[in-house]
Each structure stands twice: as C-alpha cells, then as structure tokens.
Amino acid sequence: MSPGNAKTLWKAILEAGDFLKDKLPPHPSHPKGRNPYAHVALEIKNKFGASYKDIEDIKFNEVIHYIQHVRDNPS
C-alpha cells in the first residue's frame, strides 16, 4: 500500500473504531471491554490476509468498503 493510501485507510479505521466504541458485544476474552480499533484492524487482516499497510493498492476501494461493512455490522 502506498503511504498516502495507508494513511487514508488508517483514518477510516480510526473513524470506524470511534463509531464502534461501546457498541461491540461483550466477549469473555476481554473482561474490561473490547478495543474497537484493534477489532477493525483484525477484521481487515482476517479478510485480506495482511495488515492494512501490506495490502495491494489495487484493493484500496475494496478495503474502504469492508471497513464500512465492519462499522455497520459490529460483531
């Protein structure tokens, strides 16, 4: 991912994390609450098989749409 695109994705991750704060369901592995920013980043890694910084630029729009999906469907 180019530095500019990576920066844009990070901003989208932060915005989604802000939105998901206190909206993720409880989980026994996280007794003090879940980190929404880590959740979004991990969902991206699970879907694309790489950190957001390591995904190809050609998939930029797909990642942006997936971040929106994660934001709209907390799990």
GROMACS .gro file of C-alpha atoms in nm:
model
   75
    1MET     CA    1   0.000   0.000   0.000
    2SER     CA    2   0.133   0.340  -0.087
    3PRO     CA    3   0.193   0.570   0.212
    4GLY     CA    4  -0.091   0.801   0.109
    5ASN     CA    5  -0.342   0.519   0.076
    6ALA     CA    6  -0.223   0.362   0.402
    7LYS     CA    7  -0.279   0.694   0.579
    8THR     CA    8  -0.630   0.718   0.435
    9LEU     CA    9  -0.709   0.362   0.545
   10TRP     CA   10  -0.577   0.434   0.896
   11LYS     CA   11  -0.805   0.737   0.917
   12ALA     CA   12  -1.101   0.520   0.810
   13ILE     CA   13  -1.004   0.258   1.072
   14LEU     CA   14  -0.994   0.528   1.342
   15GLU     CA   15  -1.333   0.666   1.236
   16ALA     CA   16  -1.488   0.318   1.239
   17GLY     CA   17  -1.329   0.248   1.578
   18ASP     CA   18  -1.468   0.573   1.716
   19PHE     CA   19  -1.812   0.475   1.592
   20LEU     CA   20  -1.788   0.122   1.738
   21LYS     CA   21  -1.676   0.239   2.082
   22ASP     CA   22  -1.907   0.076   2.340
   23LYS     CA   23  -2.105  -0.097   2.061
   24LEU     CA   24  -1.914  -0.425   2.031
   25PRO     CA   25  -2.077  -0.714   2.216
   26PRO     CA   26  -1.900  -0.839   2.530
   27HIS     CA   27  -1.653  -1.123   2.495
   28PRO     CA   28  -1.516  -1.347   2.772
   29SER     CA   29  -1.159  -1.293   2.649
   30HIS     CA   30  -1.198  -0.917   2.704
   31PRO     CA   31  -1.341  -0.868   3.054
   32LYS     CA   32  -1.252  -0.496   3.057
   33GLY     CA   33  -1.414  -0.434   2.719
   34ARG     CA   34  -1.312  -0.469   2.358
   35ASN     CA   35  -1.079  -0.238   2.165
   36PRO     CA   36  -1.281  -0.125   1.862
   37TYR     CA   37  -0.971  -0.003   1.672
   38ALA     CA   38  -0.797  -0.338   1.710
   39HIS     CA   39  -1.121  -0.511   1.612
   40VAL     CA   40  -1.142  -0.323   1.281
   41ALA     CA   41  -0.772  -0.379   1.204
   42LEU     CA   42  -0.801  -0.750   1.286
   43GLU     CA   43  -1.110  -0.791   1.071
   44ILE     CA   44  -0.918  -0.639   0.779
   45LYS     CA   45  -0.625  -0.872   0.842
   46ASN     CA   46  -0.856  -1.175   0.861
   47LYS     CA   47  -1.040  -1.080   0.538
   48PHE     CA   48  -0.739  -0.979   0.327
   49GLY     CA   49  -0.468  -1.195   0.484
   50ALA     CA   50  -0.243  -0.898   0.557
   51SER     CA   51  -0.215  -0.582   0.762
   52TYR     CA   52  -0.387  -0.283   0.602
   53LYS     CA   53  -0.041  -0.141   0.518
   54ASP     CA   54   0.057  -0.456   0.328
   55ILE     CA   55  -0.249  -0.488   0.105
   56GLU     CA   56  -0.204  -0.403  -0.264
   57ASP     CA   57  -0.314  -0.055  -0.375
   58ILE     CA   58  -0.548  -0.211  -0.629
   59LYS     CA   59  -0.765  -0.334  -0.340
   60PHE     CA   60  -0.790   0.011  -0.174
   61ASN     CA   61  -1.159   0.066  -0.256
   62GLU     CA   62  -1.244  -0.288  -0.151
   63VAL     CA   63  -1.079  -0.230   0.188
   64ILE     CA   64  -1.264   0.101   0.233
   65HIS     CA   65  -1.596  -0.075   0.163
   66TYR     CA   66  -1.504  -0.356   0.402
   67ILE     CA   67  -1.425  -0.108   0.681
   68GLN     CA   68  -1.772   0.038   0.627
   69HIS     CA   69  -1.919  -0.314   0.646
   70VAL     CA   70  -1.738  -0.383   0.975
   71ARG     CA   71  -1.859  -0.049   1.110
   72ASP     CA   72  -2.219  -0.122   1.014
   73ASN     CA   73  -2.216  -0.484   1.139
   74PRO     CA   74  -2.046  -0.498   1.481
   75SER     CA   75  -1.966  -0.848   1.596
   0.00000   0.00000   0.00000
